[in-house]
Short mmCIF file of C-alpha atoms in Angstrom, two decimals:
data_model
loop_
_atom_site.label_atom_id
_atom_site.label_comp_id
_atom_site.label_asym_id
_atom_site.label_seq_id
_atom_site.Cartn_x
_atom_site.Cartn_y
_atom_site.Cartn_z
CA MET A 1 -4.42 18.25 -31.65
CA LEU A 2 -4.70 14.50 -31.79
CA LEU A 3 -7.84 12.40 -31.09
CA THR A 4 -6.93 8.99 -30.27
CA LEU A 5 -9.32 6.03 -29.47
CA VAL A 6 -8.32 3.65 -26.68
CA ALA A 7 -5.39 5.70 -25.79
CA LEU A 8 -2.33 4.72 -23.93
CA ALA A 9 -2.63 5.64 -20.05
CA HIS A 10 -0.03 8.05 -18.93
CA ALA A 11 2.79 6.18 -17.69
CA GLU A 12 4.63 9.11 -16.06
CA ASP A 13 1.65 9.97 -13.80
CA ALA A 14 2.88 7.65 -11.22
CA SER A 15 0.40 8.85 -8.25
CA PHE A 16 -1.73 7.28 -5.70
CA VAL A 17 -4.63 9.78 -5.27
CA GLY A 18 -7.49 8.46 -3.60
CA THR A 19 -5.53 5.71 -1.60
CA LYS A 20 -6.40 5.46 2.30
CA THR A 21 -3.17 5.36 4.28
CA GLY A 22 -1.26 4.99 7.44
CA ASP A 23 -3.39 1.95 8.79
CA GLU A 24 -1.00 -0.83 9.97
CA ASN A 25 -4.03 -3.08 10.20
CA GLN A 26 -5.35 -2.68 6.85
CA LYS A 27 -5.65 -5.56 4.40
CA PRO A 28 -2.92 -5.61 1.62
CA GLU A 29 -4.51 -4.27 -1.64
CA THR A 30 -3.41 -5.25 -5.15
CA HIS A 31 -4.88 -3.37 -8.36
CA LEU A 32 -4.17 -4.05 -11.91
CA THR A 33 -5.28 -1.98 -14.98
CA ALA A 34 -4.45 -2.57 -18.65
CA ASN A 35 -5.44 -1.05 -21.89
CA ALA A 36 -4.55 -1.52 -25.67
CA GLY A 37 -5.78 -0.05 -28.90
CA GLY A 38 -5.04 2.52 -31.46
CA ASN A 39 -6.37 4.99 -33.96
CA PHE A 40 -6.71 5.51 -37.89
CA THR A 41 -6.84 8.70 -39.58
CA SER A 42 -7.67 8.75 -43.38
CA GLY A 43 -8.48 11.44 -45.99
CA ASN A 44 -6.32 14.44 -46.33
CA ALA A 45 -4.09 12.57 -43.46
CA GLU A 46 -3.07 9.23 -43.38
CA SER A 47 -1.78 7.67 -39.92
CA VAL A 48 -2.18 4.57 -37.77
CA THR A 49 -0.98 4.51 -34.12
CA PHE A 50 -0.94 1.45 -31.93
CA ASN A 51 -0.78 1.86 -28.09
CA ALA A 52 -0.74 -0.30 -24.95
CA GLY A 53 -0.29 0.19 -21.31
CA VAL A 54 -0.34 -1.47 -17.83
CA ASP A 55 -0.47 -0.29 -14.09
CA VAL A 56 0.04 -2.39 -11.10
CA SER A 57 0.19 -1.36 -7.65
CA HIS A 58 0.36 -3.20 -4.10
CA LYS A 59 -0.27 -1.70 -0.89
CA TRP A 60 0.47 -3.21 2.61
CA LYS A 61 0.63 -1.66 5.96
CA ARG A 62 2.42 1.82 5.33
CA ASN A 63 3.88 0.83 2.15
CA GLN A 64 2.96 1.00 -1.49
CA VAL A 65 4.61 0.28 -4.48
CA GLU A 66 3.44 0.89 -8.26
CA VAL A 67 4.95 0.02 -11.57
CA VAL A 68 3.80 1.73 -14.98
CA GLY A 69 4.60 0.56 -18.49
CA GLY A 70 3.52 1.78 -21.93
CA ALA A 71 4.42 1.72 -25.69
CA ALA A 72 3.26 3.65 -28.55
CA LEU A 73 4.19 2.96 -32.20
CA GLY A 74 2.67 4.92 -35.25
CA PHE A 75 3.26 5.37 -38.92
CA GLY A 76 1.63 7.35 -41.80
CA ALA A 77 2.11 9.39 -44.84
CA THR A 78 4.10 12.67 -45.09
CA ASP A 79 3.37 15.64 -47.04
CA VAL A 80 6.65 15.87 -48.63
CA ASN A 81 5.88 19.17 -50.33
CA ALA A 82 4.38 20.72 -47.54
CA ASP A 83 1.27 22.00 -49.65
CA GLY A 84 -1.30 20.82 -46.98
CA PHE A 85 -2.65 18.21 -49.32
CA LEU A 86 -1.38 14.31 -49.73
CA ALA A 87 -1.07 13.66 -53.52
CA SER A 88 -1.34 10.17 -54.58
CA ASP A 89 2.29 9.53 -54.85
CA GLU A 90 2.61 10.52 -51.03
CA ARG A 91 0.18 8.25 -49.73
CA CYS A 92 1.38 5.03 -48.33
CA ILE A 93 -1.25 2.82 -46.31
CA GLY A 94 -2.69 0.34 -48.66
CA VAL A 95 -0.10 1.18 -51.42
CA GLN A 96 1.71 -1.91 -52.50
CA GLY A 97 5.52 -1.62 -52.35
CA LYS A 98 5.45 1.81 -50.24
CA GLU A 99 6.37 2.10 -46.80
CA CYS A 100 5.00 4.53 -44.44
CA ASP A 101 7.03 6.92 -42.28
CA ALA A 102 7.18 6.34 -38.60
CA THR A 103 5.15 8.86 -36.59
CA ALA A 104 5.26 7.66 -33.05
CA GLU A 105 7.98 5.54 -31.17
CA ARG A 106 7.64 5.71 -27.16
CA TYR A 107 8.55 2.98 -24.89
CA SER A 108 8.52 3.88 -21.06
CA VAL A 109 8.51 2.03 -17.80
CA ASP A 110 8.38 3.71 -14.12
CA ALA A 111 8.59 2.35 -10.73
CA ARG A 112 7.66 4.16 -7.33
CA TYR A 113 7.73 3.12 -3.62
CA ASP A 114 5.81 5.28 -1.09
CA ARG A 115 6.67 5.03 2.73
CA PHE A 116 3.63 6.40 4.80
CA ILE A 117 5.02 8.46 7.64
CA SER A 118 1.29 9.46 8.76
CA GLU A 119 -2.15 8.99 7.52
CA LYS A 120 -1.78 11.78 4.94
CA SER A 121 1.91 11.97 4.21
CA SER A 122 4.60 9.79 2.74
CA LEU A 123 8.27 9.78 1.62
CA TYR A 124 8.79 8.42 -2.02
CA LEU A 125 11.46 7.07 -4.19
CA LEU A 126 10.80 6.51 -8.04
CA GLY A 127 12.82 5.65 -10.82
CA GLY A 128 12.26 5.12 -14.76
CA ALA A 129 13.25 5.45 -18.34
CA PHE A 130 11.64 6.33 -21.52
CA HIS A 131 12.63 6.31 -25.26
CA ASP A 132 10.83 8.82 -27.38
CA LYS A 133 12.32 9.35 -30.75
CA PHE A 134 10.03 12.31 -31.91
CA ALA A 135 10.47 14.05 -28.68
CA GLY A 136 14.28 13.85 -29.22
CA PHE A 137 15.06 11.42 -26.44
CA GLU A 138 16.91 8.07 -27.38
CA LEU A 139 16.95 7.43 -23.70
CA ARG A 140 16.07 9.38 -20.62
CA THR A 141 16.61 7.80 -17.28
CA HIS A 142 16.08 9.27 -13.88
CA GLY A 143 15.44 8.83 -10.18
CA GLN A 144 13.60 10.95 -7.89
CA LEU A 145 13.24 11.54 -4.08
CA GLY A 146 10.60 13.39 -2.51
CA TYR A 147 7.59 14.19 0.04
CA ALA A 148 3.96 13.94 -0.69
CA PHE A 149 1.07 15.40 1.38
CA ARG A 150 -2.69 14.58 1.08
CA PRO A 151 -4.56 17.63 2.45
CA ILE A 152 -8.07 16.31 1.44
CA GLU A 153 -9.00 12.64 1.74
CA ASN A 154 -12.82 12.15 1.79
CA THR A 155 -15.32 9.60 0.14
CA SER A 156 -15.63 11.95 -2.89
CA SER A 157 -12.60 14.22 -3.19
CA HIS A 158 -8.88 13.71 -3.05
CA LEU A 159 -5.98 16.15 -3.17
CA LYS A 160 -2.35 15.18 -3.12
CA VAL A 161 0.47 17.58 -3.47
CA GLU A 162 4.31 16.60 -3.57
CA ALA A 163 7.70 17.94 -4.13
CA GLY A 164 10.97 16.08 -5.16
CA ILE A 165 14.54 16.31 -6.30
CA ASP A 166 15.03 14.54 -9.59
CA PHE A 167 18.47 13.34 -11.17
CA ALA A 168 18.28 12.49 -14.82
CA ASN A 169 20.41 11.40 -17.73
CA GLU A 170 19.34 12.35 -21.22
CA GLN A 171 20.64 10.76 -24.24
CA TYR A 172 19.36 12.55 -27.40
CA VAL A 173 18.52 11.39 -30.69
CA GLU A 174 21.33 11.24 -33.59
CA GLY A 175 22.11 14.60 -34.90
CA VAL A 176 21.34 16.63 -31.68
CA VAL A 177 24.10 18.71 -30.24
CA PRO A 178 25.07 17.98 -27.34
CA ALA A 179 24.53 14.23 -27.55
CA SER A 180 23.82 13.89 -23.88
CA ALA A 181 23.08 15.59 -20.52
CA ASN A 182 22.86 15.14 -16.91
CA LEU A 183 20.35 17.06 -14.77
CA ILE A 184 19.50 17.96 -11.30
CA ALA A 185 16.21 19.29 -11.05
CA ALA A 186 13.39 20.27 -8.72
CA GLN A 187 9.76 18.85 -9.40
CA VAL A 188 6.41 19.88 -7.85
CA ALA A 189 3.17 18.01 -8.52
CA ALA A 190 -0.65 18.08 -7.66
CA ASN A 191 -3.24 15.66 -8.31
CA PHE A 192 -7.01 16.24 -7.71
CA GLU A 193 -9.66 13.75 -7.99
CA HIS A 194 -13.23 14.20 -7.44
CA THR A 195 -16.08 11.46 -7.69
CA PHE A 196 -19.43 12.96 -8.92
CA ASN A 197 -21.57 9.93 -8.28
CA GLU A 198 -20.80 6.17 -8.35
CA SER A 199 -20.42 6.31 -12.23
CA VAL A 200 -18.61 9.69 -12.88
CA GLY A 201 -15.45 11.31 -11.93
CA PHE A 202 -12.87 13.86 -12.61
CA LYS A 203 -9.09 13.96 -12.23
CA ASP A 204 -6.44 16.57 -12.85
CA SER A 205 -2.72 16.13 -12.69
CA LEU A 206 -0.21 18.88 -12.91
CA THR A 207 3.50 18.68 -13.06
CA VAL A 208 6.15 21.32 -12.96
CA TYR A 209 9.80 20.27 -13.63
CA GLU A 210 12.71 22.78 -13.32
CA PRO A 211 16.22 21.65 -13.86
CA ILE A 212 18.37 23.52 -11.47
CA LEU A 213 21.88 22.30 -12.69
CA THR A 214 22.63 20.70 -15.93
CA GLN A 215 25.83 18.97 -17.41
CA PRO A 216 26.00 18.69 -21.12
CA GLU A 217 28.11 16.19 -22.74
CA GLY A 218 31.76 17.23 -22.32
CA SER A 219 31.06 19.84 -19.72
CA PRO A 220 30.74 20.64 -15.86
CA PHE A 221 27.43 21.12 -14.09
CA ALA A 222 26.43 24.71 -14.30
CA PRO A 223 23.18 26.65 -13.33
CA HIS A 224 20.37 26.38 -15.68
CA LEU A 225 16.78 27.75 -14.80
CA THR A 226 15.40 28.52 -18.01
CA ASP A 227 14.37 24.87 -19.32
CA ILE A 228 10.95 24.74 -17.37
CA ARG A 229 8.85 21.72 -18.30
CA ILE A 230 5.11 21.74 -17.53
CA GLY A 231 2.53 18.96 -18.02
CA ASN A 232 -1.13 18.84 -17.17
CA VAL A 233 -3.65 15.78 -17.66
CA ALA A 234 -7.21 16.49 -17.21
CA THR A 235 -9.47 13.34 -17.43
CA ILE A 236 -13.25 12.72 -17.10
CA SER A 237 -14.06 9.06 -16.74
CA ALA A 238 -17.55 7.13 -16.79
CA LYS A 239 -17.80 3.43 -15.45
CA MET A 240 -19.60 1.22 -18.08
CA SER A 241 -19.29 -1.98 -15.73
CA ASP A 242 -17.71 -3.08 -12.99
CA LYS A 243 -14.39 -3.73 -14.76
CA LEU A 244 -14.57 -1.36 -17.82
CA SER A 245 -14.63 2.43 -17.82
CA LEU A 246 -14.78 4.92 -20.75
CA SER A 247 -12.33 8.09 -20.13
CA VAL A 248 -11.97 11.72 -22.05
CA SER A 249 -8.39 13.02 -21.25
CA ASP A 250 -6.63 16.17 -22.53
CA THR A 251 -2.74 16.33 -22.29
CA LEU A 252 -0.83 19.45 -22.25
CA ALA A 253 2.98 19.35 -22.19
CA TRP A 254 5.19 22.51 -22.45
CA ARG A 255 8.91 22.50 -22.67
CA ASN A 256 10.54 25.86 -22.59
CA GLU A 257 13.52 24.93 -24.24
CA PRO A 258 12.82 22.08 -26.87
CA ILE A 259 15.38 19.84 -27.95
CA ALA A 260 17.45 21.17 -31.14
CA ALA A 261 16.14 18.97 -33.57
CA PRO A 262 18.24 17.26 -36.53
CA GLU A 263 16.82 17.66 -39.76
CA GLY A 264 13.92 15.83 -40.80
CA ILE A 265 12.40 15.75 -37.28
CA ASP A 266 10.41 19.02 -36.93
CA GLU A 267 8.16 17.56 -34.29
CA THR A 268 10.88 18.21 -31.54
CA ARG A 269 10.94 21.95 -32.23
CA ALA A 270 7.22 22.27 -30.82
CA ARG A 271 7.25 23.67 -27.36
CA LEU A 272 3.64 22.75 -26.83
CA ASP A 273 2.00 19.34 -27.22
CA ASN A 274 -1.71 18.96 -26.92
CA THR A 275 -3.37 15.46 -26.90
CA LEU A 276 -7.09 14.64 -26.53
CA SER A 277 -7.85 11.14 -25.95
CA VAL A 278 -10.91 8.68 -25.55
CA ALA A 279 -9.87 5.59 -23.74
CA LEU A 280 -11.41 2.17 -22.72
CA VAL A 281 -9.65 1.16 -19.30
CA ALA A 282 -9.96 -2.43 -18.03
CA SER A 283 -9.72 -2.75 -14.43
CA LEU A 284 -8.27 -6.69 -13.89
CA LEU A 285 -7.66 -6.25 -10.19
#
């Protein structure tokens, strides 16, 4: 589990929970949030992580667009002999002439358009790309078409459920075989938000991604129903001022078939990732 101060907002959660929709006479709305920060770990582990994110959305009449971008970079010492202890010759932070190993390298951007066909439902189109070396992806690009429905919309609670068809191309890091693959997948998601009072709120986002057909490099498309991918983000937030809030989030990511890792990148073998983060988020617009 990783405890991150001022953590990166989750770029892949391109949701519009809490948006009142379907009013042609509603005034246009624009929102912009940004965050930046990092974490430092010392003692029997040494690592430094820097991250930043931005989220901008604009809504007018029956239309809404949102663009989310983020980056995370990290470095630290490696326990070379795997004895659970960092010896003096394994340490790197503050040691002159010694370079640290990279521990995080992720860049991402996602864009989404919703066209509301009623007050509670919309058709959406989204696309995005990311690079994540330690998840095994040199570059992953995708596009998705789907339908979103909001069965609960009131002053304190909001629930949105959606389903879509996703088309993706995955280019893996060097050493992974096959080197790339195309996917056609189904995705379902649920986003719930509840405001306890003017200062405290809760949000949970669940996504289930199931490839239906895959085409590894050099092969035709074939059914593939075992590579299920599940993600969940639960967040509690508290307003510190009109523009600044503090949030605590727990992120779970499960990949039933982790990418076969090349030698030296053991992190990509893990099926389950769990990240606990404490974040400061600034609402600029």
